[in-house]
Structure formats: structure tokens, C-alpha cells
């Protein structure tokens, strides 16, 4: 790890001391602090007003019990979280994750990242995140509904279109947002569309929201290629994961002339040299909610590898779209050896610090999640705009807005990287540009 300057080192030590055992949160804070040396050197006003120290402490953290009854009649207890991290730029905005690994440290890492991501979109949204250690895998529709209703029965008092606007993340898609919205409406007796995003198209949702995170990541990479006089044409791409982000990243790669030759789930990966059949992948994952081994059983020519790492498959471009810390130093070394030139994070913090360091040393272009995957939350902000004006836009119009936003984020990263002496460094640029906008708003709003 690089050495932090003294002031930033003290802030990091304080974060470690105040948040024991929250490794992912430490990692997310460290990644931002590593980029801020030149910023604090040039702007003592941020340190004088303790802006970074305030940013590292969430404005509000809510932890609650979620009791529900399973199909056999047994009472189950899960833990619910909502961390309202920073509202300098707008209402707290960020998804809910339902996954057995969820604990406060995961929610805080995601909420912290969300502040800078949302800032980079240039839209009026603050940062927050929530979720539960509930595992939707293998649960019936009825169980998922009862869980969502129990979760919202506590959450509703903390959210609102001008306060905090949750959405989906891992384990929370259209079905869950439906049950959550239904319960919010029932308890409050208000049809408040702007309280959640990721809604269905017939009840206040936005076109392109489902596709937005994956499409946005690929628009970002398209821009990275374009400034180098290149394109997706003929490129081999490996995508990890096979959820919403991975599926729609793969779809956009294909539309732009690239070939996605592999994808994965937590059990293994599939290699399909002719290009992943997206209709089949959607059928397996979205309709049947099955494992990707089913894909390989159905498609001739596809190979399923149980266990192992999808990053062993040689490619020009790697898009980690599964989960945090899924691509480690060993994987990075293999990708580099195989000639991979670009890595862009569709998931939140999928590359370990070791992997990121190796990419930088090898000259692999690296786009961090807070820039590359911001298309999802940006389209949520477009959903909020449509809800506020009781309007709904066409698919084409919304997709054009998303593409423009991603191009804007790309340019903002490069411009900030240049200005602070790190030309071409998307990681530094994203952290610096995201930080400065929030920091300036915090200065303007006073010590609150
Ligand atoms: N969970 C997504 C993210 O990581 C989207 C959040 C949202 O739409 O509010 O950015």
C-alpha cells in the first residue's frame, strides 16, 4: 500500500479505531484516501473544516430486527440495515442488498462508495445503502414477500422522496421492489412513487433502469476505447457474475461488436467461444432462477467449469460484475499475462487492492466501480425526475440520457486526474472528482 500523508494517515487510523472489524469499509475508505494527497495539499480548507473526517462518519445508521414467518410456520429473525451516509448533495440514495454476507461493514463500504459515485453522476443525490442478511436463494415467492413486508414495516419511517430513496442491489430486483413498495403504500396510505426506484414499468418505473448498470459500464469502456482510437469491434470480453449487471453488460458489448465468451456464478463459470447466448442466459437466470451450469447443459459447445476462476479465460477486456473482492492479485496476474488491456468494475469494489496495484504497474487501464457502474444509480435519478414530473420517457430517450451521463463521468475522471498530476489515472480521477463536489457542498452547508 502507498504511504498516506500525515493528515490522511491520522484520519485512516481513526477510521480503523472507530469501526473495528469492518474490513470492507476500511478498504473502501483507504482507496479514496490514497487518491486525496494532492487535493488536501492544494486545499487546506477541507482539512480545516474536517470535511474528510466528517465524510467518514455516517450521518445516521439504522439497525433493526426483521421477524417473519417461513412456509413451514417457523418464525425467522434477520437483521436489517440502512446507513444514511451523506446528504450534502441530495436525499440519501442507494440500493438494498439481501445476501447472507451482509453486516454493518458491508453496508458502510457500499454507502461510502455511493457518496462519491452519486456525486460523479452530477445529479442531486446523496449517498446511502441498506440491506439484510436474509438469503433469498431457495425461498418461495410468499416467503420473499413476507420478508419484504416485515423489512419495510420498520424501514418506512426512515425513508421518503426528499429524505432517503432506496433501490435494488444484489438479491433485490423488480420482485422485491414491488413487495417493498406495496407495503410502503399500505402503511403510509400514500402513492409516493419517488420513495423507491427500480419500480416496474406499469407502476412508476423507468425504461432502461433494469439495463442501466450493465449498459452504463459498457458505455464507459466504449469511451475509454474511443479516446484511444479503438472500439469494441472484435474484442473478446469476460464478464463475471450472471445477474442483472452481468447480463446487460454482455448485451451492450454484443450490440457494440464485441464477444462475451465467459460468465460465472458463485459455483463456477461457463465458457462459450461463439459468444454467450443471452436469450438462454436470461431464461436460465431471470425466469428459472437457476445456476449457470444449466446454461452449459442446454447449449452445445459451451463448457462449464466447476469452481476455479473465470479470470483464467484469456480476454482483451475484463468486466467484474459479481461482488466485492472477487478478483484478487493472482487473478490480476493471470489477466495481465493473457494480454488483457482494460478492466472496468461493473460491481462495487470487485478488485482487491493487490489486483488494482498490479493493473497500475502493468499499464492495464482500470475503471473503478464508482465511475464505471454509476449508470444504475444515475438512471434511478432519472426515474426520480420522471416521478416528480409525473412523466415517463421512451426507452431511446432514456438510454441517450444514460450514455451522455456516462460520457460525462468519463470526462470528469480524466479532467480531475490531469488537474491533480495523475494523467490517465481513472481511479485517482474518480475519487478526486467525486470528492471535490461533495466536499464543496459540505463547506457551503456549514458544520452539520
Ligand atoms: N445498487 C446500485 C448501486 O450500487 C444502484 C443504487 C440505486 O439505484 O439507488 O449503485
Tab-separated table of N, CA, C and O in Angstrom, residues 147 155 176 233 305 340 439:
chain	number	residue	atom	x	y	z
A	147	UNK	N	-41.011	-11.475	3.937
A	147	UNK	CA	-39.782	-10.849	4.432
A	147	UNK	C	-39.758	-9.361	4.056
A	147	UNK	O	-39.477	-8.499	4.891
A	155	UNK	N	-38.552	0.011	7.936
A	155	UNK	CA	-37.811	0.980	7.108
A	155	UNK	C	-38.650	2.201	6.731
A	155	UNK	O	-38.111	3.295	6.562
A	176	UNK	N	-38.713	-7.845	-5.527
A	176	UNK	CA	-38.580	-7.357	-4.145
A	176	UNK	C	-39.010	-5.888	-4.038
A	176	UNK	O	-39.674	-5.494	-3.067
A	233	UNK	N	-15.233	-3.450	-31.394
A	233	UNK	CA	-15.262	-4.338	-32.546
A	233	UNK	C	-14.203	-5.440	-32.454
A	233	UNK	O	-13.018	-5.151	-32.359
A	305	UNK	N	-17.135	-24.984	-16.008
A	305	UNK	CA	-16.028	-25.324	-15.113
A	305	UNK	C	-16.494	-25.086	-13.683
A	305	UNK	O	-16.817	-23.950	-13.296
A	340	UNK	N	-4.774	-8.933	-21.241
A	340	UNK	CA	-5.962	-8.096	-21.006
A	340	UNK	C	-5.534	-6.620	-20.902
A	340	UNK	O	-4.574	-6.288	-20.218
A	439	UNK	N	-17.335	17.692	-1.121
A	439	UNK	CA	-16.610	18.499	-0.133
A	439	UNK	C	-17.016	19.964	-0.243
A	439	UNK	O	-17.239	20.634	0.778
